[in-house]
Coordinates of C-alpha atoms and ligand atoms in Angstrom, one line a residue:
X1 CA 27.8 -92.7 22.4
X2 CA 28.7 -95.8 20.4
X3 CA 30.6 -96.5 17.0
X4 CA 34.1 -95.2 18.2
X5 CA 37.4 -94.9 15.7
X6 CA 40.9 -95.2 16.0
X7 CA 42.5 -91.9 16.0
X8 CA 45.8 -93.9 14.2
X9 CA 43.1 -94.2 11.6
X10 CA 42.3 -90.7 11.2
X11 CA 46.1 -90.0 11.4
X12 CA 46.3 -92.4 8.4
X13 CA 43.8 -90.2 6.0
X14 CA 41.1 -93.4 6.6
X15 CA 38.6 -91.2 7.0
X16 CA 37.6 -88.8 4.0
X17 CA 37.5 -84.5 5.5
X18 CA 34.2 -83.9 6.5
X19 CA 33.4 -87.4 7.6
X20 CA 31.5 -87.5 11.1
X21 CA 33.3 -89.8 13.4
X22 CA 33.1 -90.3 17.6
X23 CA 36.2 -90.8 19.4
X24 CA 37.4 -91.5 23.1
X25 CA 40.5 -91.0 24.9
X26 CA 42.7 -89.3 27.4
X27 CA 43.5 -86.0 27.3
X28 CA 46.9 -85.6 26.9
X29 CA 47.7 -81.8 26.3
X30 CA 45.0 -78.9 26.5
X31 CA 45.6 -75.1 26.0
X32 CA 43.0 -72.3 24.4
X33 CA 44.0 -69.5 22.4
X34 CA 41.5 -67.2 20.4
X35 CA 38.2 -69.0 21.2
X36 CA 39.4 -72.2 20.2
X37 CA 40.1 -74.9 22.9
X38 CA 42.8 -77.5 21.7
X39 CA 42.7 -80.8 23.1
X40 CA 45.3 -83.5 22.2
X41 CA 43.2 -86.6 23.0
X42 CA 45.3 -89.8 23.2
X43 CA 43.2 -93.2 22.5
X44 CA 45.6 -96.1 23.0
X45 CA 46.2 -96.0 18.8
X46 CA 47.7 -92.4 19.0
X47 CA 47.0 -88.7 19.3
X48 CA 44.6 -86.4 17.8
X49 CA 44.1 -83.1 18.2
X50 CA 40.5 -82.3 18.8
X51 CA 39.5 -78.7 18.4
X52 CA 36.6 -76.5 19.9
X53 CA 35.5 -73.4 18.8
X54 CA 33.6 -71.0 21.0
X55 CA 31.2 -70.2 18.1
X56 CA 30.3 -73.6 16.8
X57 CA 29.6 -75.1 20.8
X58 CA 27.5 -74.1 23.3
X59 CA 29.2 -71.9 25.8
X60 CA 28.4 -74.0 29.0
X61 CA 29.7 -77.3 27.5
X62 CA 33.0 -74.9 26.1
X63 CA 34.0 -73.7 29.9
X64 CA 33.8 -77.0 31.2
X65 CA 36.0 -78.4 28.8
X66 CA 38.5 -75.5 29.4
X67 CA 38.6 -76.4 32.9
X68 CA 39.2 -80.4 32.7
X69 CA 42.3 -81.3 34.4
X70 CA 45.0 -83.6 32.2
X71 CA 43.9 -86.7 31.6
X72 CA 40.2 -86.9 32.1
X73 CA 39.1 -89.1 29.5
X74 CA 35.8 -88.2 27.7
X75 CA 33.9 -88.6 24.6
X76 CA 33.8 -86.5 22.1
X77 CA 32.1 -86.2 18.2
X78 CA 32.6 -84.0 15.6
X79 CA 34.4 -83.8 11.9
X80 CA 37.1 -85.1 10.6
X81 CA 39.4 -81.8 8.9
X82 CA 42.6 -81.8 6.9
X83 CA 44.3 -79.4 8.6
X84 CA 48.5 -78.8 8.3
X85 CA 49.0 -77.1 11.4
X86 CA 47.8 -80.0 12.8
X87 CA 50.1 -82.9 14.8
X88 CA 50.2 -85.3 12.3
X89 CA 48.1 -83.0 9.8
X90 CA 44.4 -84.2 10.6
X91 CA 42.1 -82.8 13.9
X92 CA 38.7 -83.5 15.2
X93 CA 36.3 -80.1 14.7
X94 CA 34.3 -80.9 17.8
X95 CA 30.7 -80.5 17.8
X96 CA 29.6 -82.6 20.7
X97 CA 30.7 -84.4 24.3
X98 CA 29.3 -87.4 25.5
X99 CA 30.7 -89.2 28.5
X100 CA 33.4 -87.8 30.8
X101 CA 35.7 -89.6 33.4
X102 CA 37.0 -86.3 35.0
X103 CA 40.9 -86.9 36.7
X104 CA 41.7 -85.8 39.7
X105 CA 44.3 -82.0 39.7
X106 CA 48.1 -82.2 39.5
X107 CA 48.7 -85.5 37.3
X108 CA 52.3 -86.1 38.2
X109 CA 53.7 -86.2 35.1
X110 CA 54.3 -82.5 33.6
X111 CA 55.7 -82.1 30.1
X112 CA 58.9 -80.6 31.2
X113 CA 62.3 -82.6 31.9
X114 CA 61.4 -85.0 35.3
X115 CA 64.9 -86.8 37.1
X116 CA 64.7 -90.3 35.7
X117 CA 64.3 -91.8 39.1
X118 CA 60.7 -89.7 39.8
X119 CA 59.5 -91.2 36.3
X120 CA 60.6 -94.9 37.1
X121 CA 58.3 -94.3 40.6
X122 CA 55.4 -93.2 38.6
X123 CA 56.4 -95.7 35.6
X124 CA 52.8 -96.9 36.3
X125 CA 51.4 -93.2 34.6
X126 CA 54.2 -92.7 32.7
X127 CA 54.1 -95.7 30.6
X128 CA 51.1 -93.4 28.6
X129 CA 53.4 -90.8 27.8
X130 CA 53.4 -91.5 23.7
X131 CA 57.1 -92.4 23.1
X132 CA 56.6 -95.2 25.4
X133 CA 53.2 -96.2 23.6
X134 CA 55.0 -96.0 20.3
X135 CA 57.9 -98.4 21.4
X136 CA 55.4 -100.7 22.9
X137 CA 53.5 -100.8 19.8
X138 CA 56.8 -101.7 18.4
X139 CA 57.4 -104.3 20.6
X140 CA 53.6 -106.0 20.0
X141 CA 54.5 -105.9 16.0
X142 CA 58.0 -107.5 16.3
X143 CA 56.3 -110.7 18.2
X144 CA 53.7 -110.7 15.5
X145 CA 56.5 -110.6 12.8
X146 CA 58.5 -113.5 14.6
X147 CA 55.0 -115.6 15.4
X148 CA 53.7 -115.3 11.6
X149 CA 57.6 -116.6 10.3
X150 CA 57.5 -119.3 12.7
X151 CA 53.9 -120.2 11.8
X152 CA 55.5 -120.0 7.7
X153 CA 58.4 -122.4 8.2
X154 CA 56.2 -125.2 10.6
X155 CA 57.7 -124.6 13.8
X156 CA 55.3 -124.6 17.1
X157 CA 55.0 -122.8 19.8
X158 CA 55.3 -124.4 23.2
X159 CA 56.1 -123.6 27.0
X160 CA 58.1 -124.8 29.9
X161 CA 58.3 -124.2 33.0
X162 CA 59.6 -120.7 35.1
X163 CA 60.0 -123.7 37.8
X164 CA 62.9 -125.8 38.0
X165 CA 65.6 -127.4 39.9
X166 CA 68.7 -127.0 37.8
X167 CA 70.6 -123.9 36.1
X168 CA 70.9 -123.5 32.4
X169 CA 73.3 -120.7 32.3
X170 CA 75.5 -121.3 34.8
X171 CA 74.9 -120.8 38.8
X172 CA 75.9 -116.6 39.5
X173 CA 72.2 -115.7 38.0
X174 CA 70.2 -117.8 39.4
X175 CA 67.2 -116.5 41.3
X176 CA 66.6 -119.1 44.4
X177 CA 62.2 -119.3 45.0
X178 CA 61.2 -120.5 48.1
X179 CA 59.4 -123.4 47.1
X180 CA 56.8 -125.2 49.2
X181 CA 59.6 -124.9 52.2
X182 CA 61.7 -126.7 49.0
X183 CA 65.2 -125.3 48.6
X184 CA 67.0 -125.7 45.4
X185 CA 64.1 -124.2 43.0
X186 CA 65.2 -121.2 41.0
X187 CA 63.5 -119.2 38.1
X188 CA 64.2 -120.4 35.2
X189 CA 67.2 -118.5 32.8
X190 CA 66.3 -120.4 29.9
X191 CA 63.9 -123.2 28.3
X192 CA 66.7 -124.9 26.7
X193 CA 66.6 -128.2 29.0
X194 CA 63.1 -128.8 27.9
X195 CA 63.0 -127.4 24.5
X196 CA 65.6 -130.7 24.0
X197 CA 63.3 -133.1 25.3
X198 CA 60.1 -132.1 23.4
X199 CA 62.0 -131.3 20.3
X200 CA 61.6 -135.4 20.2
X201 CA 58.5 -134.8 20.7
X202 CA 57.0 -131.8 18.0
X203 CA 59.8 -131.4 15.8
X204 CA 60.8 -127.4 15.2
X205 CA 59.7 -125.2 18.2
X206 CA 60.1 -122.2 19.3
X207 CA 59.1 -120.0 22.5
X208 CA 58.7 -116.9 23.6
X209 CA 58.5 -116.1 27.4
X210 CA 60.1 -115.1 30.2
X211 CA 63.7 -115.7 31.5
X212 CA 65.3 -114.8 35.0
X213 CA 68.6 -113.2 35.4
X214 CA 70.2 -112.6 38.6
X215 CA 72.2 -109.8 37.2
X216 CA 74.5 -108.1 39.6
X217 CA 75.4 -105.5 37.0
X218 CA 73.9 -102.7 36.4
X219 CA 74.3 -102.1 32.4
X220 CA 72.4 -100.4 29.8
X221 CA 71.4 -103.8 28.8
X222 CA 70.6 -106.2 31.1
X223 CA 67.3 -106.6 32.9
X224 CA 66.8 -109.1 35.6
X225 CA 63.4 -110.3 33.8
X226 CA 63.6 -110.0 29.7
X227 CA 61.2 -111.7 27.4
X228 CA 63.1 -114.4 25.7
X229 CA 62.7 -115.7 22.1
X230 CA 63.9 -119.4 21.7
X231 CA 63.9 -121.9 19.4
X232 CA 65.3 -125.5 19.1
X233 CA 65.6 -127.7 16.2
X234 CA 65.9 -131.5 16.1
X235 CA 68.7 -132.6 12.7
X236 CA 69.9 -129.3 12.8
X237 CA 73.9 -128.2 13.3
X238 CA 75.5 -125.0 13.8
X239 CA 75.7 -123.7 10.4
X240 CA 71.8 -124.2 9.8
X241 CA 71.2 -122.5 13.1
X242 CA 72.4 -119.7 12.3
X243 CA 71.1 -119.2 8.7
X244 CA 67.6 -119.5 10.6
X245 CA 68.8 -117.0 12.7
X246 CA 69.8 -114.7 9.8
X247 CA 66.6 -115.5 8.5
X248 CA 64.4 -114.5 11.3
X249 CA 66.3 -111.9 12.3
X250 CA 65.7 -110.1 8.6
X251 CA 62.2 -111.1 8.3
X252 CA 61.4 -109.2 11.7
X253 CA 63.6 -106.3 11.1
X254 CA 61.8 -105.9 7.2
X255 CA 57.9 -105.9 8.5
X256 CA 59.1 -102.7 11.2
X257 CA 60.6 -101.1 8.2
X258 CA 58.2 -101.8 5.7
X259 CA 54.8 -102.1 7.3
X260 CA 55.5 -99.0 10.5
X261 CA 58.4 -96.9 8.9
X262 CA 56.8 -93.8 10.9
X263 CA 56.9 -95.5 14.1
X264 CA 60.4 -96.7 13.6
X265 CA 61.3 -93.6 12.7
X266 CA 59.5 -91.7 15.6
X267 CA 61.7 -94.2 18.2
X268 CA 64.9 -93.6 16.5
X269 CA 65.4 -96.6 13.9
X270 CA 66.1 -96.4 10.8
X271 CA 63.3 -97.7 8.9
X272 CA 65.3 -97.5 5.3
X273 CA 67.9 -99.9 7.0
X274 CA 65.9 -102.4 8.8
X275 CA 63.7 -102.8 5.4
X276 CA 67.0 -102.9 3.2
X277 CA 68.5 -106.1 6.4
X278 CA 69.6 -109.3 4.0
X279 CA 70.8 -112.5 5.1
X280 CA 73.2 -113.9 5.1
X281 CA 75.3 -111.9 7.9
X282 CA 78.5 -112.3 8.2
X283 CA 80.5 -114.6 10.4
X284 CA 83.7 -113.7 12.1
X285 CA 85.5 -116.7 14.2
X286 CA 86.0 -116.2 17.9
X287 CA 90.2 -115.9 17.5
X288 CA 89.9 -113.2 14.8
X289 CA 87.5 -111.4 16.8
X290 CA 89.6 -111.7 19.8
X291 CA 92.8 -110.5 17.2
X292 CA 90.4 -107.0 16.0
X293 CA 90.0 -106.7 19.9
X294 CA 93.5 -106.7 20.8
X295 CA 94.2 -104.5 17.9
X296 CA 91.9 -101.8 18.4
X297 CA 94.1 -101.4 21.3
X298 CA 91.1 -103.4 24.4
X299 CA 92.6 -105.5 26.5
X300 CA 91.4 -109.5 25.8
X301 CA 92.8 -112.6 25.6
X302 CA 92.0 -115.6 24.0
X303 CA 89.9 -117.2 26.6
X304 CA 88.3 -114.4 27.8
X305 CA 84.7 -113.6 27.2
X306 CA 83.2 -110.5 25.6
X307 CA 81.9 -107.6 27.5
X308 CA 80.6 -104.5 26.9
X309 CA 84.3 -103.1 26.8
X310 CA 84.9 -105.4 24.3
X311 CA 82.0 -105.7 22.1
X312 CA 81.5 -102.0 22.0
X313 CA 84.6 -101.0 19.8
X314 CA 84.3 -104.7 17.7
X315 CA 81.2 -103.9 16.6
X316 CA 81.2 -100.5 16.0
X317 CA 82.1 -101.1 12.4
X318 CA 79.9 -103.7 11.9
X319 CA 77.1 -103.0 8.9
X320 CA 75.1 -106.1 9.6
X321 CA 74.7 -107.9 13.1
X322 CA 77.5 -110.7 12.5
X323 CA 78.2 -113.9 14.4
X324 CA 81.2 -114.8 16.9
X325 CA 81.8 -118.6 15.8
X326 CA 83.9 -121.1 18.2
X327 CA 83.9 -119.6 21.7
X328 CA 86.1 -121.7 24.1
X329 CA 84.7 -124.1 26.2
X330 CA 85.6 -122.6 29.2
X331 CA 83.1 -120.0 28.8
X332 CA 80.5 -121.6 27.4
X333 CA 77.4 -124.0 29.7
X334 CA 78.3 -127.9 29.6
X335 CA 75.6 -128.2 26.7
X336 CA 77.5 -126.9 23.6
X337 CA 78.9 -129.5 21.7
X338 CA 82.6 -129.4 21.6
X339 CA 84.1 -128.9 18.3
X340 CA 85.2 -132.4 16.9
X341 CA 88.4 -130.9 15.1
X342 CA 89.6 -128.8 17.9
X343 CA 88.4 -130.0 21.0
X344 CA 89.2 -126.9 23.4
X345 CA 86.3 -124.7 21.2
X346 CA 82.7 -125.7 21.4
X347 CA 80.3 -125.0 18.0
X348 CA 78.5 -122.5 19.6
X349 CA 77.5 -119.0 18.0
X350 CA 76.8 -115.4 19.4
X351 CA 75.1 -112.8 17.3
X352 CA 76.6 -109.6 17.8
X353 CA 74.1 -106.6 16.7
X354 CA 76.4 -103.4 15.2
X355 CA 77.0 -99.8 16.3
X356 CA 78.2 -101.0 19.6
X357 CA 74.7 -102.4 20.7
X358 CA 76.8 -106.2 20.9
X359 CA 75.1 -109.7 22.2
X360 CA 71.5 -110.2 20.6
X361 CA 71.4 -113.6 20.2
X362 CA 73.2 -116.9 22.5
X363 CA 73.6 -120.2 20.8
X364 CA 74.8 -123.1 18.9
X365 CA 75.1 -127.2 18.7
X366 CA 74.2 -129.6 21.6
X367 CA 75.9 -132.7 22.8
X368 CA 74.1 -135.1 22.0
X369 CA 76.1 -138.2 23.3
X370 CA 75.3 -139.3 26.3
X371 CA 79.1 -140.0 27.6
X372 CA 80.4 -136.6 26.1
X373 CA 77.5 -134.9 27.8
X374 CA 78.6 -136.3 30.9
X375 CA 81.6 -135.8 30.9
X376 CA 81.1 -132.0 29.8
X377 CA 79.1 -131.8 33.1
X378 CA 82.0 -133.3 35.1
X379 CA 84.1 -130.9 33.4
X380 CA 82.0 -127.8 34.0
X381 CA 81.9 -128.5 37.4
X382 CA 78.0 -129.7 38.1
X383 CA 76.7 -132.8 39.5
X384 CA 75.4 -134.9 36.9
X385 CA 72.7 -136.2 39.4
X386 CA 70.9 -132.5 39.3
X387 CA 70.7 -133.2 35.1
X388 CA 69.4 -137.2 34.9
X389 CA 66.8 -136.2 32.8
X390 CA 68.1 -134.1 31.0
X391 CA 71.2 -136.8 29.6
X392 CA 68.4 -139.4 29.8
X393 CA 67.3 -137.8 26.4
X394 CA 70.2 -138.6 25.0
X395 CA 69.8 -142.4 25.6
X396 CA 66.4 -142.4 24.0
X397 CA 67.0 -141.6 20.2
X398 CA 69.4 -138.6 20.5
X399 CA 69.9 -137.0 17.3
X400 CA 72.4 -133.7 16.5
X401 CA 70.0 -130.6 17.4
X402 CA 71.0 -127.0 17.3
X403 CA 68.7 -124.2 19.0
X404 CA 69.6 -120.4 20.4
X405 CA 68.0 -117.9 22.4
X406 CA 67.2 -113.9 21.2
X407 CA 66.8 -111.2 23.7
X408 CA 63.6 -109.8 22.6
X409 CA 64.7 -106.2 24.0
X410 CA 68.2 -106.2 23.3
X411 CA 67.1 -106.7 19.5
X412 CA 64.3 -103.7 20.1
X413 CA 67.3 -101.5 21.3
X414 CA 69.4 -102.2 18.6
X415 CA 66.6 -101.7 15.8
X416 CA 65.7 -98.5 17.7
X417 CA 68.4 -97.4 18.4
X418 CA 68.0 -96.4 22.0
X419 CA 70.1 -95.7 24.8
X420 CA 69.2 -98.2 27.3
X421 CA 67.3 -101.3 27.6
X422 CA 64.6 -100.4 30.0
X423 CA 62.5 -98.3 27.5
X424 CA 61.8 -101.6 25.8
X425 CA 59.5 -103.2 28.1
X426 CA 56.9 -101.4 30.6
X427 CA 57.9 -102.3 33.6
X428 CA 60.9 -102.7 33.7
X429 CA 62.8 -105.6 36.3
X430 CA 66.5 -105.0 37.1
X431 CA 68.9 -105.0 40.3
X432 CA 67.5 -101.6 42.0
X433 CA 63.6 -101.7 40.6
X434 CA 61.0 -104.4 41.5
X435 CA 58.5 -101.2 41.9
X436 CA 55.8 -100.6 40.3
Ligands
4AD501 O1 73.3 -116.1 25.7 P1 72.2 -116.6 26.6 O2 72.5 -116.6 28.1 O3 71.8 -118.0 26.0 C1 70.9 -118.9 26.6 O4 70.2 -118.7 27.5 C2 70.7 -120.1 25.8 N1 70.3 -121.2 26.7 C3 69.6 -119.8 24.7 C4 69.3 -121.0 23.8 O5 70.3 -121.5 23.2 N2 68.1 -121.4 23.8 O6 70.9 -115.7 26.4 C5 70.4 -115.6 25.1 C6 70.1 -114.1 24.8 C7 71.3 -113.2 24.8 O7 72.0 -113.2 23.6 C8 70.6 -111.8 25.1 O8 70.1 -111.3 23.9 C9 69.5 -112.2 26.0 O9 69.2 -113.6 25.8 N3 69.8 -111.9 27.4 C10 69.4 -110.8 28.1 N4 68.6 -109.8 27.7 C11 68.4 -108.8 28.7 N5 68.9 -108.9 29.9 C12 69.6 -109.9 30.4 N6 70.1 -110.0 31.6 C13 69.9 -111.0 29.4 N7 70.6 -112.1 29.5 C14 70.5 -112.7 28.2
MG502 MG1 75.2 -115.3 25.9

């Protein structure tokens, strides 16, 4: 057979009733009842239930069918019916089979409650179970969202390297490679280093790729391998850093709510919410939020940095994500600029998504003198030698540049509201799972 459609397509009423379309897929669910085989036949764009009736087939083609294990994938023609008791209120009247891939007995995965550790084995059959498909579908239009604003306000895309010999983020999550029998390679945490040097190169960039964690936690939020979302601006301070991150952040929570409200929905967003996202968000300094900490009865003090304990109750009120201005240096990497009124804070900026969901986005205002950068490595406790290139930029026509970093899952868990992080992504990479 040739001239397949979409079943999404059908789904959306494309197709007029009676219209004679092929389509191919997987069978996903199959039971008969009264002469009529039902087949819910899952393509990669959805599910559509595909119906055949005893009377309208021929009876040797009918029994085969019956008998097809789960997940044979197969061919199939017929007419395209309205039909309300439907899944999604359109079927497939079937009136003829072309090629079959017949699977094997038993598949694995049965439609009753599985321990989560027996799915995360068979992750590699699970991921086409349609609630994954769904949030991966998700996933594929947020990057297309971010991509098209980028493309809109002239930034360009460009990559570094996974490769490199210095940390980013601070030495506790580095992942060590063995390197050509080289020792002191790692993955890389972050393209930060080298977004700063070809920001003098390109102008606005942005990347999306991505980033190695050493996590030793095991949280509902942190993977060990998460795709990261970065971008770095050249003339840019804090303040217009973060009123591009308001502004990306809306843009990309508007196209899921406007353009796949259904799919949203089916995750567990709130399409009505994410379309309805403004900028500007609000922005809350770091000693206020460390005051609404202490009040709510968490213990914090000023100096400390968030965690979940934390972030949980301060932004369970939150309507909008909202920004944590000013962290101290202390716990902030030696590249945030130090606050030029009130040297013992850095003008640096965290994005805290609401409901509890907490950190979505890291970032802020570089040093860009070379002596201060210096001596903020000094201070921080690395050896300046490990990061010549890195301050050589800043001999070189060093200009005030601004940049952050967006966890591309956290943000899907947040706008999904989902439980944990590792539904996000297909394969997910954390402390205990490097398999399959
Ligand atoms: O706050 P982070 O560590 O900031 C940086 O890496 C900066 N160098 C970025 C920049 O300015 N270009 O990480 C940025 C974001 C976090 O806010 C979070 O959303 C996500 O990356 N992230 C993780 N997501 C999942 N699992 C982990 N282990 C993560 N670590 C960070
Ligand atoms: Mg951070």
């Amino acid at each position: 057979m040739t001239g397949f459609v979409d079943a999404a397509d059908i789904l959306k009423g494309r197709y007029e009733e009676g219209a004679d379309v092929k389509v191919r897929g997987w069978i996903y669910t199959s039971r008969s009842s009264g002469g009529i085989q039902f087949l819910e036949l899952r393509d990669g764009s959805g599910v559509i239930q595909c119906t055949l009736n005893r009377r309208n087939i021929d009876e040797t083609t009918f029994n085969e069918v019956e008998r097809y294990p789960l997940e044979t994938a197969l061919e199939l023609k017929g007419v395209v019916k309205k039909d309300e008791r439907a899944p999604g209120g359109w079927e497939l009247r079937v009136n003829s089979i072309g090629d079959v891939y017949v699977s094997q007995q038993d598949y694995p995965i049965v439609k009753k409650e599985q321990g989560l550790e027996f799915l995360m084995d068979n992750r590699h059959l699970y991921v086409r179970e349609p609630k994954l498909q769904n949030i991966f579908q998700i996933r594929a239009k947020f990057l297309e969202a971010a991509r098209d604003w980028f493309r809109e306000k002239g930034y360009t895309e460009v990559h570094t390297p996974m490769f490199m010999t210095a940390s980013v983020e601070g030495g506790s999550t580095l992942f060590n490679v063995e390197y050509f029998g080289r020792k002191g390679v790692y993955l890389s945490q972050s393209w930060q280093l080298y977004a700063e040097a070809l920001i003098s190169s390109m102008g606005k960039i942005y990347t999306i790729a991505p980033s190695f964690r050493a996590e030793p936690s095991r949280t509902r939020r942190h993977l060990s391998e998460f795709l990261h979302l970065e971008l770095e601006e050249p003339w840019t301070d804090l303040d217009g850093i973060m009123t591009t991150g308001d502004r990306l952040v809306s843009h990309i929570a508007n196209v899921l709510g406007e353009e796949i409200p259904e799919k949203v929905r089916k995750a567990g967003g709130d399409p009505d919410y994410l379309a309805g996202l403004k900028p500007p968000f609000p922005r809350m300094s770091y000693d206020d939020a460390v005051d609404t900490v202490q009040k709510q009865g968490v213990e914090m003090y000023w100096g400390d940095d968030f965690g979940w304990q934390q972030e949980g109750p301060l932004t369970e009120q939150f309507e909008k994500p909202t920004w944590i201005v000013g962290y101290p240096s202390g716990i902030k990497p030696f590249y945030h600029m130090p606050n030029p009124d009130r040297a013992e804070v850095t003008m640096s900026a965290d994005l805290l998504a609401p409901a509890g969901y907490g950190e979505i986005i890291g970032g802020g205002q570089r040093v860009h003198d070379y002596e201060q950068l210096y001596q903020r490595t000094i201070d921080d406790g690395l050896d300046p030698s490990n990061y010549a290139w890195y301050m050589d930029l800043r001999k070189w026509g060093t200009v005030p540049h601004s940049g952050f970093g967006l966890g591309v899952e956290r943000v899907l868990m947040w706008m999904l509201n989902l439980e944990h992080i590792r539904d996000t992504v297909p394969f997910p990479r954390d402390m205990r799972r490097v398999y399959p």
